[in-house]
XYZ file of C-alpha atoms in Angstrom:
484
model
C -0.329 0.113 -0.041
C 1.790 3.031 -0.996
C -0.508 5.929 -0.207
C -3.266 6.817 2.190
C -5.415 6.938 -0.353
C -5.360 3.346 -0.759
C -5.731 2.706 3.106
C -8.905 4.871 3.202
C -10.962 3.226 0.252
C -9.199 -0.289 -0.309
C -10.725 -3.392 0.963
C -9.130 -6.823 1.377
C -9.012 -7.690 -2.220
C -7.632 -3.994 -3.641
C -10.765 -3.175 -5.221
C -11.695 0.544 -5.125
C -15.214 1.143 -3.350
C -17.727 3.827 -3.827
C -17.520 5.913 -0.366
C -21.164 6.222 0.282
C -21.687 2.375 -0.491
C -18.455 1.850 2.049
C -20.334 3.859 4.880
C -23.518 1.976 4.332
C -21.837 -1.487 4.767
C -20.624 -0.888 8.110
C -23.020 -1.141 11.268
C -25.934 -3.935 11.580
C -29.077 -1.275 11.473
C -30.263 1.120 9.349
C -31.841 4.223 10.884
C -35.333 2.649 9.982
C -34.456 -0.029 12.053
C -33.738 -2.272 8.810
C -30.968 -4.960 9.270
C -27.789 -3.997 7.205
C -25.708 -7.034 6.493
C -22.295 -7.032 7.650
C -19.276 -7.838 5.711
C -16.020 -8.112 7.784
C -12.909 -8.076 5.996
C -10.856 -10.899 6.287
C -8.579 -10.280 9.540
C -4.815 -10.850 9.578
C -2.374 -10.254 11.955
C -0.740 -11.342 15.333
C -3.647 -12.157 17.620
C -5.642 -13.660 14.688
C -2.798 -16.180 14.354
C -3.394 -16.573 18.147
C -7.243 -17.049 17.965
C -6.857 -19.692 15.083
C -4.616 -21.570 17.107
C -7.217 -21.354 20.295
C -9.977 -22.056 17.762
C -8.418 -25.081 15.704
C -7.640 -26.818 19.387
C -11.491 -26.099 20.917
C -12.771 -27.445 17.310
C -10.273 -30.740 17.548
C -11.283 -31.024 21.335
C -15.366 -30.857 20.450
C -14.613 -33.443 17.689
C -12.804 -36.113 19.422
C -14.398 -35.681 23.222
C -17.226 -38.123 22.305
C -14.791 -41.057 21.327
C -12.416 -40.700 24.814
C -13.527 -43.151 27.214
C -12.014 -43.795 30.571
C -12.456 -47.214 31.987
C -15.158 -47.836 29.879
C -17.129 -44.713 30.252
C -17.199 -41.598 28.311
C -15.046 -38.848 29.083
C -18.250 -36.556 28.825
C -21.527 -37.041 28.491
C -25.025 -35.714 29.508
C -27.536 -38.038 28.842
C -30.766 -35.962 30.030
C -33.133 -38.735 28.902
C -31.815 -41.786 30.758
C -30.318 -39.493 33.585
C -26.702 -40.715 32.793
C -24.039 -38.073 33.302
C -20.341 -38.640 33.001
C -17.811 -36.123 33.617
C -14.132 -36.953 33.160
C -15.279 -40.574 33.045
C -16.871 -40.341 36.172
C -20.782 -41.202 36.514
C -23.104 -38.718 38.029
C -26.786 -39.780 38.927
C -29.709 -37.336 39.855
C -28.767 -38.063 43.395
C -25.441 -36.076 42.607
C -27.488 -33.442 40.978
C -26.561 -30.950 43.998
C -23.056 -31.523 43.218
C -23.275 -30.376 39.277
C -25.457 -27.433 40.442
C -22.800 -26.334 42.790
C -20.395 -26.953 39.334
C -22.545 -24.736 37.445
C -22.330 -22.037 40.441
C -18.697 -22.373 40.523
C -18.363 -21.810 36.640
C -20.642 -18.856 36.725
C -18.726 -17.461 39.426
C -15.722 -18.015 37.799
C -16.978 -16.161 34.632
C -18.276 -13.199 36.622
C -14.669 -12.867 38.161
C -13.187 -13.253 34.360
C -15.300 -10.635 33.029
C -14.467 -8.192 35.663
C -10.930 -8.850 35.159
C -10.725 -9.498 31.234
C -14.157 -8.081 29.705
C -15.799 -10.042 26.999
C -12.447 -12.317 26.013
C -14.422 -15.539 26.567
C -16.814 -14.058 23.533
C -14.104 -13.593 21.110
C -11.799 -16.351 21.969
C -13.808 -19.314 23.556
C -17.421 -18.957 22.857
C -18.864 -21.708 20.868
C -20.639 -19.256 18.666
C -17.724 -17.420 17.624
C -15.545 -20.593 17.116
C -18.035 -21.565 14.510
C -18.857 -18.703 12.701
C -15.330 -17.352 12.397
C -13.414 -20.177 11.997
C -15.724 -22.807 9.900
C -18.473 -20.910 8.588
C -17.110 -17.496 7.578
C -13.648 -19.050 6.197
C -15.966 -21.195 3.726
C -17.495 -17.872 2.873
C -14.445 -16.183 2.034
C -13.303 -19.270 0.365
C -16.330 -19.158 -2.110
C -17.446 -15.636 -2.449
C -14.126 -13.649 -1.595
C -13.487 -10.845 0.639
C -15.124 -8.449 2.011
C -15.562 -6.064 -1.607
C -16.030 -9.381 -3.542
C -19.013 -10.247 -1.109
C -20.501 -6.760 -1.263
C -20.493 -7.048 -4.929
C -22.008 -10.540 -5.399
C -24.652 -9.151 -2.602
C -25.292 -6.283 -5.092
C -25.506 -8.225 -8.291
C -28.747 -9.662 -10.011
C -29.149 -13.363 -9.569
C -27.131 -14.456 -12.341
C -25.375 -17.758 -12.933
C -22.654 -16.966 -10.757
C -24.250 -15.756 -7.986
C -26.691 -18.506 -8.015
C -24.189 -21.308 -8.185
C -21.855 -19.433 -5.575
C -24.590 -18.805 -2.906
C -26.064 -22.533 -3.706
C -22.530 -24.251 -3.056
C -22.291 -22.189 0.173
C -25.586 -22.961 1.504
C -25.139 -26.688 0.778
C -21.645 -26.759 2.636
C -23.477 -25.264 5.436
C -26.298 -27.519 5.504
C -23.880 -30.673 5.507
C -21.688 -28.693 8.593
C -24.685 -28.260 10.563
C -25.917 -31.585 10.379
C -22.356 -32.884 11.239
C -22.283 -30.297 14.572
C -25.853 -31.766 15.079
C -24.534 -35.087 15.035
C -21.367 -34.439 17.256
C -23.918 -32.860 19.896
C -26.241 -35.878 19.917
C -22.939 -37.619 20.726
C -22.363 -35.721 23.978
C -26.139 -37.286 25.077
C -26.359 -40.658 24.114
C -22.772 -41.452 22.975
C -21.033 -42.118 19.717
C -22.409 -45.755 19.541
C -25.987 -44.878 19.791
C -25.676 -42.064 17.353
C -24.012 -44.495 14.645
C -26.916 -47.279 15.578
C -29.659 -44.548 14.939
C -27.689 -43.329 11.675
C -27.447 -47.024 10.604
C -30.908 -47.720 11.061
C -32.321 -45.038 9.208
C -34.818 -42.363 10.007
C -38.192 -44.704 9.854
C -36.687 -46.850 12.793
C -36.187 -43.774 15.003
C -38.551 -40.747 13.496
C -38.335 -38.544 16.696
C -34.734 -38.843 16.746
C -34.676 -37.865 12.977
C -37.274 -34.848 13.490
C -34.945 -33.883 16.556
C -31.946 -33.671 14.304
C -33.660 -32.530 11.546
C -34.894 -29.383 13.712
C -31.550 -28.683 15.265
C -29.386 -28.648 11.947
C -32.202 -26.090 10.614
C -31.588 -24.076 14.124
C -27.755 -24.156 13.457
C -27.821 -23.449 9.516
C -30.181 -20.640 10.861
C -27.822 -19.280 13.217
C -24.564 -19.338 11.140
C -26.314 -18.851 7.904
C -28.456 -15.836 8.285
C -28.856 -14.778 12.223
C -24.871 -14.411 12.699
C -23.541 -11.474 14.807
C -27.461 -10.870 16.266
C -26.827 -13.706 18.325
C -24.067 -11.509 20.053
C -25.673 -8.342 19.620
C -29.246 -9.187 20.287
C -29.810 -12.485 22.010
C -26.823 -13.448 24.096
C -27.511 -12.478 27.590
C -23.714 -12.348 28.279
C -23.111 -9.042 26.389
C -25.943 -7.315 28.799
C -24.299 -8.830 31.803
C -21.128 -7.452 30.845
C -22.457 -3.983 31.114
C -23.052 -4.781 34.824
C -19.700 -6.157 35.544
C -17.241 -4.241 34.179
C -15.801 -0.793 35.407
C -12.965 1.210 34.477
C -9.974 -1.323 35.575
C -11.292 -3.692 33.516
C -9.105 -5.168 30.583
C -11.025 -4.832 27.323
C -10.270 -3.927 23.928
C -10.048 -0.087 23.582
C -9.040 2.385 21.489
C -6.420 4.958 22.843
C -8.644 8.296 22.630
C -5.861 10.439 24.108
C -3.379 9.264 21.336
C -6.038 9.151 18.724
C -7.718 12.074 19.077
C -8.176 14.619 16.724
C -8.812 12.322 14.036
C -7.414 13.536 10.685
C -6.509 11.803 7.352
C -2.773 10.955 6.609
C -0.372 13.449 4.907
C 2.162 12.299 4.120
C 5.380 14.334 5.576
C 3.194 16.369 8.180
C 4.204 17.099 11.686
C 0.848 15.635 12.962
C 1.520 16.445 16.547
C 2.635 19.998 15.707
C -0.780 20.335 13.672
C -2.808 19.341 16.826
C -3.979 15.734 15.227
C -3.645 12.377 16.848
C -2.405 9.202 15.633
C -5.764 8.104 14.211
C -6.170 8.548 10.379
C -9.486 7.988 10.356
C -8.882 5.125 7.773
C -11.741 3.124 9.243
C -10.128 -0.065 8.897
C -11.103 -1.164 12.455
C -14.528 -0.762 11.321
C -14.625 -2.540 8.343
C -12.571 -5.524 9.948
C -15.531 -5.806 12.878
C -17.589 -9.347 12.527
C -20.449 -7.358 14.721
C -19.917 -3.811 12.842
C -18.944 -1.640 15.390
C -16.744 1.575 15.420
C -14.534 0.750 18.602
C -13.465 4.479 18.641
C -17.057 5.340 19.952
C -15.916 3.566 23.210
C -16.967 0.599 24.985
C -20.006 -0.918 23.224
C -21.629 -3.963 24.702
C -21.266 -5.434 20.846
C -17.988 -5.980 21.015
C -16.906 -9.115 21.402
C -13.069 -8.909 22.409
C -12.044 -10.586 19.172
C -8.988 -8.560 18.386
C -9.593 -8.156 14.856
C -9.439 -4.223 15.316
C -6.007 -4.504 16.673
C -4.336 -6.349 14.025
C -6.091 -3.543 11.247
C -5.121 -0.698 13.398
C -1.243 -1.943 13.948
C -1.311 -2.842 10.284
C -2.035 0.445 9.036
C 0.224 2.034 12.201
C 2.980 -0.222 10.903
C 2.513 1.478 7.270
C 2.416 4.902 7.923
C 5.359 4.764 10.738
C 3.473 5.446 13.873
C 3.629 3.285 17.045
C 1.573 0.221 17.143
C -1.154 -0.169 20.006
C -3.418 2.662 19.101
C -6.229 0.177 19.585
C -5.114 -2.508 22.516
C -6.189 -4.653 25.246
C -6.350 -2.028 28.149
C -8.428 -0.810 31.102
C -10.126 2.461 30.711
C -8.241 3.829 33.879
C -5.148 2.802 31.993
C -5.819 5.258 29.355
C -7.442 7.920 31.063
C -5.149 8.167 33.690
C -1.921 6.271 32.423
C -2.174 3.640 34.969
C -1.472 -0.110 35.571
C -3.548 -2.972 35.623
C -4.800 -3.558 39.083
C -6.366 -6.562 41.128
C -9.381 -4.699 43.055
C -10.873 -5.251 45.657
C -13.877 -6.591 44.189
C -11.864 -9.118 42.223
C -10.226 -10.135 45.176
C -13.740 -10.723 46.969
C -15.045 -13.032 44.151
C -11.830 -14.729 43.689
C -11.712 -15.748 47.320
C -15.293 -16.895 47.363
C -14.566 -18.801 44.078
C -11.805 -20.388 45.668
C -14.008 -21.640 48.857
C -16.711 -22.765 46.388
C -14.156 -25.035 44.447
C -12.912 -26.309 47.174
C -15.870 -27.348 48.760
C -16.958 -28.603 45.702
C -13.576 -30.724 45.663
C -14.495 -32.268 48.815
C -17.956 -33.277 47.955
C -16.774 -35.083 45.039
C -13.981 -37.056 46.820
C -16.593 -37.698 49.454
C -19.300 -38.698 47.458
C -18.808 -42.208 48.505
C -18.680 -45.599 46.407
C -22.104 -46.746 46.643
C -25.234 -45.389 47.652
C -27.739 -47.606 49.214
C -31.698 -47.237 50.347
C -34.019 -49.641 52.530
C -37.384 -48.978 51.621
C -40.573 -51.055 53.109
C -42.779 -52.222 50.667
C -46.123 -49.964 50.589
C -48.685 -51.433 52.730
C -46.204 -53.982 54.347
C -46.100 -54.438 58.200
C -44.582 -56.694 60.565
C -45.216 -60.280 61.825
C -44.209 -62.156 65.140
C -43.067 -65.586 64.696
C -40.785 -67.710 67.245
C -40.676 -64.755 69.629
C -39.042 -62.490 67.025
C -40.772 -59.459 65.233
C -39.536 -59.150 61.563
C -40.023 -56.247 58.935
C -39.198 -56.689 55.120
C -37.399 -54.287 53.263
C -36.600 -53.581 49.423
C -33.170 -52.468 49.074
C -31.317 -50.638 46.070
C -27.637 -50.298 45.841
C -26.104 -47.680 43.418
C -22.663 -48.431 42.385
C -20.887 -44.985 41.590
C -17.615 -46.682 40.965
C -15.828 -48.033 37.919
C -15.509 -51.352 39.143
C -17.365 -54.621 40.366
C -18.502 -54.349 44.057
C -19.513 -57.387 46.185
C -21.055 -56.540 49.685
C -23.345 -57.531 52.496
C -25.527 -55.964 54.776
C -25.528 -55.482 58.576
C -27.654 -54.139 61.015
C -25.590 -51.317 62.725
C -27.663 -50.160 65.602
C -29.253 -51.846 67.259
C -26.324 -54.336 66.587
C -27.915 -57.379 67.153
C -30.377 -57.534 64.423
C -30.758 -60.436 62.385
C -30.919 -60.614 58.644
C -32.554 -62.946 55.964
C -31.650 -63.217 52.386
C -34.151 -63.599 49.498
C -31.032 -64.862 47.900
C -27.308 -64.883 48.635
C -25.816 -62.688 51.648
C -23.149 -61.782 49.105
C -24.594 -59.207 46.893
C -22.859 -58.427 43.596
C -23.495 -54.869 42.075
C -21.689 -54.240 38.579
C -19.956 -51.310 38.003
C -22.412 -48.138 36.953
C -25.075 -50.346 37.659
C -27.972 -50.524 40.293
C -28.941 -53.713 42.028
C -32.187 -54.435 43.867
C -33.498 -57.194 46.355
C -35.697 -57.613 49.547
C -34.313 -58.789 53.022
C -35.845 -59.346 56.432
C -34.543 -58.036 59.845
C -35.716 -59.559 63.040
C -35.425 -58.703 66.310
C -36.434 -60.547 69.640
C -39.957 -59.410 70.364
C -38.624 -58.511 73.944
C -35.991 -55.913 72.355
C -38.485 -54.267 70.749
C -39.986 -51.254 73.246
C -41.733 -49.056 71.054
C -43.850 -49.873 68.004
C -41.841 -47.691 65.648
C -37.929 -47.193 66.410
C -35.319 -46.151 64.085
C -32.354 -48.427 63.054
C -29.156 -48.042 61.368
C -28.442 -50.608 58.180
C -24.868 -50.855 56.851
C -23.440 -51.716 53.359
C -19.670 -53.141 53.656
C -17.401 -54.734 51.467
C -15.706 -57.939 51.639
C -12.926 -56.309 53.672
C -15.433 -55.291 56.154
C -15.144 -51.693 55.173
C -18.265 -49.583 55.387
C -19.385 -48.217 52.244
C -22.772 -46.621 53.195
C -25.420 -46.470 55.725
C -29.145 -45.863 55.772
C -31.394 -45.082 58.410
C -35.135 -46.015 58.437
C -37.561 -47.130 60.812
C -39.067 -50.597 62.678
C -42.601 -51.559 63.335
C -43.389 -53.745 66.112
C -46.720 -54.444 68.079
C -48.070 -51.126 69.902
C -47.100 -51.076 74.043
C -48.701 -49.492 76.335
C -46.007 -47.316 78.710
C -46.701 -47.034 82.382
């Protein structure tokens, strides 16, 4: 780029734009309320390269996690239908829902702390919407339709053969990718074996699953082919939450207005400082590269997703005109206004301490979750019976093995300790890993030992080494006795 006229009016493909068309192509909304389609220029630069690496790593993780197993269990699966949940290969059940709830709360607090300190970096670097949009769908669009100017030209032209085949090709690929994303999402719910089975047996064998997949595919296609940045600017609640959480010490993508103003066009050989001009040459390259169509120079905005595309675009221009980089950079508002360094504020410290305590408590709950959960419930409508001087109650037991190995257990009455147990089958009960075992037992006490018509007892479940795995408190019924 030899002179500033090129910087002012040329896009990524070097085609000259009409000035009025150039201005109308930025932003997401007309004054009348009609949507303005955003055609961002293809970004390039240091931060873009870093973001590409992060995006590709996250995409690899997304498409490989469903196939990874630990001790025969999926690494990550949330089967809401069958109420089976696996996190890092460990099974979780509805009984453990409070642990998952605490984990969700801890994640929310982490997002809050992270947002207070670093703004919407999550949106620009990690958010699935951004990853899929910028690293898959947008790249396909650049490959088929070209960069910003070619896309604008294609959008304005009539539906001729070129436009029909380019749009048809792009939309067809979008549908295929949406189908792939949907199938992998299903793998996180029912497992990859079940998904392959459903696909192999065909839609007529599983009409409900087929309809759900089609609807989700249509939703993905709608989001990435048409709705796009409006997910971030209109729908996503995180952008609104950001407005409450950030303050002047939050790190965000900021335009250094103290250095950049007053804006003025570039004149070669001019002493801009002596002329009272700032470093911003008003080239609008930070605007045309923005995927949400905002002007970062207007200050912090909810629509900014901290994607750093404007940083790379501005640094490129600064390098070409011989001015220092960093006119747009990661900084806090106080750093720009007061020229102070980033500091860890009291609010950040308070949230961080609370997060640390919550994570510690969550870790304790996971560690002490227990190997097995046992329940002993009296059958509905059942009562006691007396035989040979003993009072007997019947209980249905349910054992849930939460470990990744088979367990063989036995049952004992802990309190009172002299209870006698009669099994409906073997006294050594086998419970397979990640399975539920059910059965029936009778518990008897000498009639003279029962002083109350209903009294509490504690039943323990032990492994073959005599270790107490779990205990359950229930009640034992006997005949009513008058107390004098």
